[in-house]
């Protein structure tokens, strides 16, 4: 079945099984990205790739990490 999930203020439909699987790695992935940013490591692109279930998870991850970047960018304006 499909879930309506909010990503950066936009509602998207995500398969419940894929989303449940993503939630198992979401905090770990966000921690790695925040760790890279906190070390002032710069990069021009962040590429997500995967096959089958991995492809579904990377699609969800790319939306989530994009929102994380927006949240961090907005928060830095107030620091």
Short mmCIF file of N, CA, C and O in Angstrom, two decimals:
data_model
loop_
_atom_site.label_atom_id
_atom_site.label_comp_id
_atom_site.label_asym_id
_atom_site.label_seq_id
_atom_site.Cartn_x
_atom_site.Cartn_y
_atom_site.Cartn_z
N UNK A 1 0.84 -1.19 0.00
CA UNK A 1 0.00 0.00 0.00
C UNK A 1 0.88 1.25 0.00
O UNK A 1 2.06 1.18 0.32
N UNK A 2 0.29 2.35 -0.34
CA UNK A 2 1.02 3.61 -0.47
C UNK A 2 0.76 4.51 0.74
O UNK A 2 -0.32 4.51 1.31
N UNK A 3 1.78 5.28 1.09
CA UNK A 3 1.68 6.27 2.17
C UNK A 3 1.86 7.65 1.58
O UNK A 3 2.62 7.83 0.62
N UNK A 4 1.19 8.64 2.14
CA UNK A 4 1.43 10.04 1.79
C UNK A 4 2.46 10.58 2.78
O UNK A 4 2.20 10.65 3.97
N UNK A 5 3.63 10.94 2.26
CA UNK A 5 4.73 11.40 3.10
C UNK A 5 5.08 12.83 2.71
O UNK A 5 5.07 13.18 1.54
N UNK A 6 5.41 13.64 3.71
CA UNK A 6 5.81 15.03 3.47
C UNK A 6 7.32 15.11 3.30
O UNK A 6 8.07 14.66 4.16
N UNK A 7 7.77 15.64 2.19
CA UNK A 7 9.18 15.94 1.95
C UNK A 7 9.27 17.42 1.61
O UNK A 7 8.80 17.84 0.56
N UNK A 8 9.82 18.20 2.52
CA UNK A 8 10.04 19.64 2.30
C UNK A 8 8.74 20.37 1.95
O UNK A 8 8.74 21.27 1.12
N UNK A 9 7.65 19.97 2.55
CA UNK A 9 6.39 20.64 2.31
C UNK A 9 5.60 20.10 1.13
O UNK A 9 4.50 20.57 0.86
N UNK A 10 6.15 19.11 0.43
CA UNK A 10 5.42 18.48 -0.68
C UNK A 10 5.02 17.07 -0.29
O UNK A 10 5.80 16.34 0.31
N UNK A 11 3.79 16.74 -0.60
CA UNK A 11 3.29 15.40 -0.30
C UNK A 11 3.62 14.48 -1.46
O UNK A 11 3.36 14.81 -2.62
N UNK A 12 4.24 13.34 -1.15
CA UNK A 12 4.54 12.34 -2.18
C UNK A 12 4.02 11.00 -1.70
O UNK A 12 3.91 10.75 -0.50
N UNK A 13 3.70 10.14 -2.65
CA UNK A 13 3.26 8.80 -2.31
C UNK A 13 4.45 7.86 -2.36
O UNK A 13 5.21 7.86 -3.33
N UNK A 14 4.60 7.10 -1.28
CA UNK A 14 5.72 6.17 -1.14
C UNK A 14 5.16 4.81 -0.73
O UNK A 14 4.27 4.74 0.12
N UNK A 15 5.70 3.76 -1.33
CA UNK A 15 5.27 2.41 -0.96
C UNK A 15 5.63 2.16 0.51
O UNK A 15 6.74 2.45 0.95
N UNK A 16 4.66 1.63 1.25
CA UNK A 16 4.84 1.44 2.69
C UNK A 16 6.05 0.57 3.01
O UNK A 16 6.82 0.88 3.93
N UNK A 17 6.26 -0.50 2.28
CA UNK A 17 7.39 -1.39 2.54
C UNK A 17 8.73 -0.72 2.29
O UNK A 17 9.67 -0.87 3.07
N UNK A 18 8.81 0.04 1.19
CA UNK A 18 10.06 0.75 0.89
C UNK A 18 10.33 1.82 1.96
O UNK A 18 11.47 1.99 2.40
N UNK A 19 9.29 2.52 2.37
CA UNK A 19 9.46 3.57 3.36
C UNK A 19 9.87 2.98 4.72
O UNK A 19 10.74 3.50 5.39
N UNK A 20 9.25 1.86 5.09
CA UNK A 20 9.61 1.20 6.35
C UNK A 20 11.07 0.77 6.32
O UNK A 20 11.78 0.92 7.32
N UNK A 21 11.54 0.27 5.18
CA UNK A 21 12.94 -0.11 5.04
C UNK A 21 13.85 1.10 5.14
O UNK A 21 14.91 1.04 5.77
N UNK A 22 13.45 2.22 4.53
CA UNK A 22 14.27 3.43 4.61
C UNK A 22 14.38 3.93 6.03
O UNK A 22 15.46 4.37 6.46
N UNK A 23 13.31 3.84 6.79
CA UNK A 23 13.33 4.33 8.17
C UNK A 23 14.38 3.60 9.01
O UNK A 23 14.89 4.15 9.99
N UNK A 24 14.73 2.36 8.63
CA UNK A 24 15.74 1.60 9.36
C UNK A 24 17.14 2.21 9.22
O UNK A 24 17.99 2.01 10.08
N UNK A 25 17.39 2.94 8.14
CA UNK A 25 18.72 3.51 7.90
C UNK A 25 18.72 5.04 7.90
O UNK A 25 19.79 5.66 7.82
N UNK A 26 17.56 5.65 8.01
CA UNK A 26 17.44 7.10 7.87
C UNK A 26 18.36 7.87 8.83
O UNK A 26 19.11 8.75 8.40
N UNK A 27 18.32 7.58 10.11
CA UNK A 27 19.10 8.35 11.08
C UNK A 27 20.60 8.12 10.88
O UNK A 27 21.39 9.06 11.02
N UNK A 28 20.99 6.90 10.53
CA UNK A 28 22.41 6.63 10.27
C UNK A 28 22.89 7.42 9.07
O UNK A 28 23.97 8.01 9.09
N UNK A 29 22.10 7.44 8.01
CA UNK A 29 22.46 8.18 6.80
C UNK A 29 22.56 9.67 7.10
O UNK A 29 23.53 10.33 6.72
N UNK A 30 21.56 10.21 7.80
CA UNK A 30 21.59 11.63 8.14
C UNK A 30 22.81 11.96 9.00
O UNK A 30 23.44 12.99 8.83
N UNK A 31 23.18 11.08 9.92
CA UNK A 31 24.35 11.30 10.77
C UNK A 31 25.63 11.36 9.94
O UNK A 31 26.49 12.21 10.19
N UNK A 32 25.76 10.48 8.98
CA UNK A 32 26.94 10.48 8.11
C UNK A 32 27.01 11.79 7.33
O UNK A 32 28.07 12.43 7.25
N UNK A 33 25.89 12.22 6.77
CA UNK A 33 25.87 13.47 5.99
C UNK A 33 26.20 14.66 6.88
O UNK A 33 27.02 15.51 6.51
N UNK A 34 25.62 14.72 8.07
CA UNK A 34 25.90 15.82 8.99
C UNK A 34 27.37 15.80 9.41
O UNK A 34 28.01 16.85 9.52
N UNK A 35 27.93 14.61 9.62
CA UNK A 35 29.33 14.49 9.98
C UNK A 35 30.24 15.04 8.88
O UNK A 35 31.19 15.76 9.16
N UNK A 36 29.93 14.72 7.65
CA UNK A 36 30.71 15.23 6.52
C UNK A 36 30.62 16.76 6.47
O UNK A 36 31.63 17.44 6.32
N UNK A 37 29.43 17.29 6.63
CA UNK A 37 29.23 18.74 6.59
C UNK A 37 29.98 19.41 7.75
O UNK A 37 30.62 20.44 7.57
N UNK A 38 29.92 18.82 8.93
CA UNK A 38 30.54 19.43 10.11
C UNK A 38 32.06 19.47 10.00
O UNK A 38 32.71 20.28 10.64
N UNK A 39 32.63 18.59 9.21
CA UNK A 39 34.08 18.59 9.00
C UNK A 39 34.50 19.53 7.88
O UNK A 39 35.64 19.55 7.47
N UNK A 40 33.53 20.30 7.39
CA UNK A 40 33.76 21.26 6.31
C UNK A 40 34.30 20.60 5.05
O UNK A 40 35.05 21.21 4.30
N UNK A 41 33.96 19.36 4.86
CA UNK A 41 34.31 18.71 3.61
C UNK A 41 33.35 19.21 2.54
O UNK A 41 32.14 19.24 2.75
N UNK A 42 33.87 19.62 1.45
CA UNK A 42 33.01 20.18 0.41
C UNK A 42 32.83 19.17 -0.72
O UNK A 42 33.71 18.35 -0.99
N UNK A 43 31.71 19.25 -1.33
CA UNK A 43 31.42 18.42 -2.49
C UNK A 43 30.39 19.16 -3.32
O UNK A 43 29.62 19.96 -2.82
N UNK A 44 30.44 18.90 -4.62
CA UNK A 44 29.51 19.56 -5.52
C UNK A 44 28.26 18.73 -5.73
O UNK A 44 27.21 19.26 -6.05
N UNK A 45 28.38 17.42 -5.59
CA UNK A 45 27.26 16.54 -5.84
C UNK A 45 27.24 15.43 -4.79
O UNK A 45 28.28 15.04 -4.28
N UNK A 46 26.07 14.96 -4.52
CA UNK A 46 25.90 13.76 -3.73
C UNK A 46 25.06 12.84 -4.59
O UNK A 46 23.92 13.16 -4.93
N UNK A 47 25.64 11.72 -4.99
CA UNK A 47 24.98 10.82 -5.94
C UNK A 47 24.46 9.61 -5.18
O UNK A 47 25.19 8.96 -4.44
N UNK A 48 23.19 9.33 -5.37
CA UNK A 48 22.55 8.15 -4.79
C UNK A 48 22.33 7.14 -5.92
O UNK A 48 21.84 7.51 -6.99
N UNK A 49 22.67 5.91 -5.65
CA UNK A 49 22.47 4.88 -6.66
C UNK A 49 22.10 3.57 -5.97
O UNK A 49 22.46 3.33 -4.83
N UNK A 50 21.37 2.75 -6.66
CA UNK A 50 20.98 1.46 -6.13
C UNK A 50 20.22 0.67 -7.17
O UNK A 50 19.81 1.19 -8.20
N UNK A 51 20.05 -0.62 -6.89
CA UNK A 51 19.33 -1.51 -7.81
C UNK A 51 18.24 -2.21 -7.03
O UNK A 51 18.43 -2.62 -5.88
N UNK A 52 17.08 -2.32 -7.64
CA UNK A 52 15.94 -3.01 -7.05
C UNK A 52 15.53 -2.30 -5.74
O UNK A 52 15.24 -1.11 -5.78
N UNK A 53 15.56 -2.99 -4.62
CA UNK A 53 15.19 -2.34 -3.35
C UNK A 53 16.11 -1.16 -3.08
O UNK A 53 15.66 -0.10 -2.63
N UNK A 54 17.39 -1.31 -3.39
CA UNK A 54 18.33 -0.22 -3.20
C UNK A 54 17.97 1.01 -4.02
O UNK A 54 18.16 2.14 -3.59
N UNK A 55 17.44 0.79 -5.22
CA UNK A 55 16.99 1.91 -6.06
C UNK A 55 15.83 2.66 -5.43
O UNK A 55 15.78 3.89 -5.45
N UNK A 56 14.91 1.90 -4.87
CA UNK A 56 13.77 2.53 -4.19
C UNK A 56 14.25 3.31 -2.97
O UNK A 56 13.82 4.44 -2.73
N UNK A 57 15.16 2.71 -2.20
CA UNK A 57 15.66 3.38 -1.00
C UNK A 57 16.46 4.63 -1.34
O UNK A 57 16.36 5.64 -0.64
N UNK A 58 17.25 4.58 -2.41
CA UNK A 58 18.03 5.76 -2.78
C UNK A 58 17.13 6.88 -3.30
O UNK A 58 17.46 8.05 -3.12
N UNK A 59 16.03 6.53 -3.91
CA UNK A 59 15.08 7.57 -4.34
C UNK A 59 14.51 8.29 -3.12
O UNK A 59 14.45 9.52 -3.08
N UNK A 60 14.10 7.53 -2.13
CA UNK A 60 13.57 8.13 -0.90
C UNK A 60 14.67 8.91 -0.18
O UNK A 60 14.45 10.03 0.29
N UNK A 61 15.88 8.34 -0.12
CA UNK A 61 16.99 9.00 0.55
C UNK A 61 17.33 10.33 -0.11
O UNK A 61 17.62 11.31 0.58
N UNK A 62 17.29 10.38 -1.43
CA UNK A 62 17.62 11.63 -2.11
C UNK A 62 16.63 12.73 -1.75
O UNK A 62 17.01 13.89 -1.56
N UNK A 63 15.37 12.38 -1.62
CA UNK A 63 14.37 13.37 -1.19
C UNK A 63 14.63 13.80 0.25
O UNK A 63 14.61 14.99 0.57
N UNK A 64 14.89 12.84 1.12
CA UNK A 64 15.08 13.13 2.53
C UNK A 64 16.34 13.97 2.75
O UNK A 64 16.31 14.95 3.50
N UNK A 65 17.45 13.61 2.12
CA UNK A 65 18.69 14.34 2.32
C UNK A 65 18.59 15.74 1.71
O UNK A 65 19.15 16.71 2.25
N UNK A 66 17.87 15.88 0.62
CA UNK A 66 17.62 17.22 0.08
C UNK A 66 16.90 18.08 1.11
O UNK A 66 17.25 19.24 1.33
N UNK A 67 15.91 17.52 1.78
CA UNK A 67 15.20 18.25 2.84
C UNK A 67 16.14 18.57 3.99
O UNK A 67 16.08 19.67 4.56
N UNK A 68 17.03 17.62 4.34
CA UNK A 68 18.00 17.86 5.40
C UNK A 68 18.88 19.05 5.04
O UNK A 68 19.12 19.93 5.89
N UNK A 69 19.38 19.11 3.81
CA UNK A 69 20.20 20.24 3.38
C UNK A 69 19.43 21.55 3.51
O UNK A 69 19.97 22.55 3.98
N UNK A 70 18.17 21.55 3.11
CA UNK A 70 17.36 22.76 3.23
C UNK A 70 17.17 23.16 4.69
O UNK A 70 17.26 24.33 5.04
N UNK A 71 16.92 22.17 5.55
CA UNK A 71 16.75 22.45 6.99
C UNK A 71 18.03 23.01 7.58
O UNK A 71 17.99 24.00 8.33
N UNK A 72 19.18 22.42 7.26
CA UNK A 72 20.45 22.89 7.79
C UNK A 72 20.78 24.28 7.27
O UNK A 72 21.29 25.13 8.00
N UNK A 73 20.50 24.52 6.00
CA UNK A 73 20.76 25.83 5.41
C UNK A 73 19.89 26.90 6.08
O UNK A 73 20.36 27.98 6.41
N UNK A 74 18.62 26.60 6.29
CA UNK A 74 17.73 27.55 6.95
C UNK A 74 18.13 27.78 8.40
O UNK A 74 18.08 28.90 8.89
N UNK A 75 18.55 26.72 9.10
CA UNK A 75 18.95 26.86 10.49
C UNK A 75 20.21 27.70 10.61
O UNK A 75 20.36 28.49 11.56
N UNK A 76 21.14 27.58 9.65
CA UNK A 76 22.40 28.32 9.74
C UNK A 76 22.19 29.81 9.63
O UNK A 76 23.01 30.60 10.08
N UNK A 77 21.08 30.23 9.05
CA UNK A 77 20.78 31.66 8.92
C UNK A 77 20.52 32.30 10.28
O UNK A 77 20.62 33.50 10.45
N UNK A 78 20.14 31.47 11.26
CA UNK A 78 19.78 31.97 12.57
C UNK A 78 20.85 31.73 13.63
O UNK A 78 20.66 32.04 14.79
N UNK A 79 21.99 31.18 13.23
CA UNK A 79 23.08 30.92 14.18
C UNK A 79 24.03 32.09 14.30
O UNK A 79 24.19 32.87 13.46
#
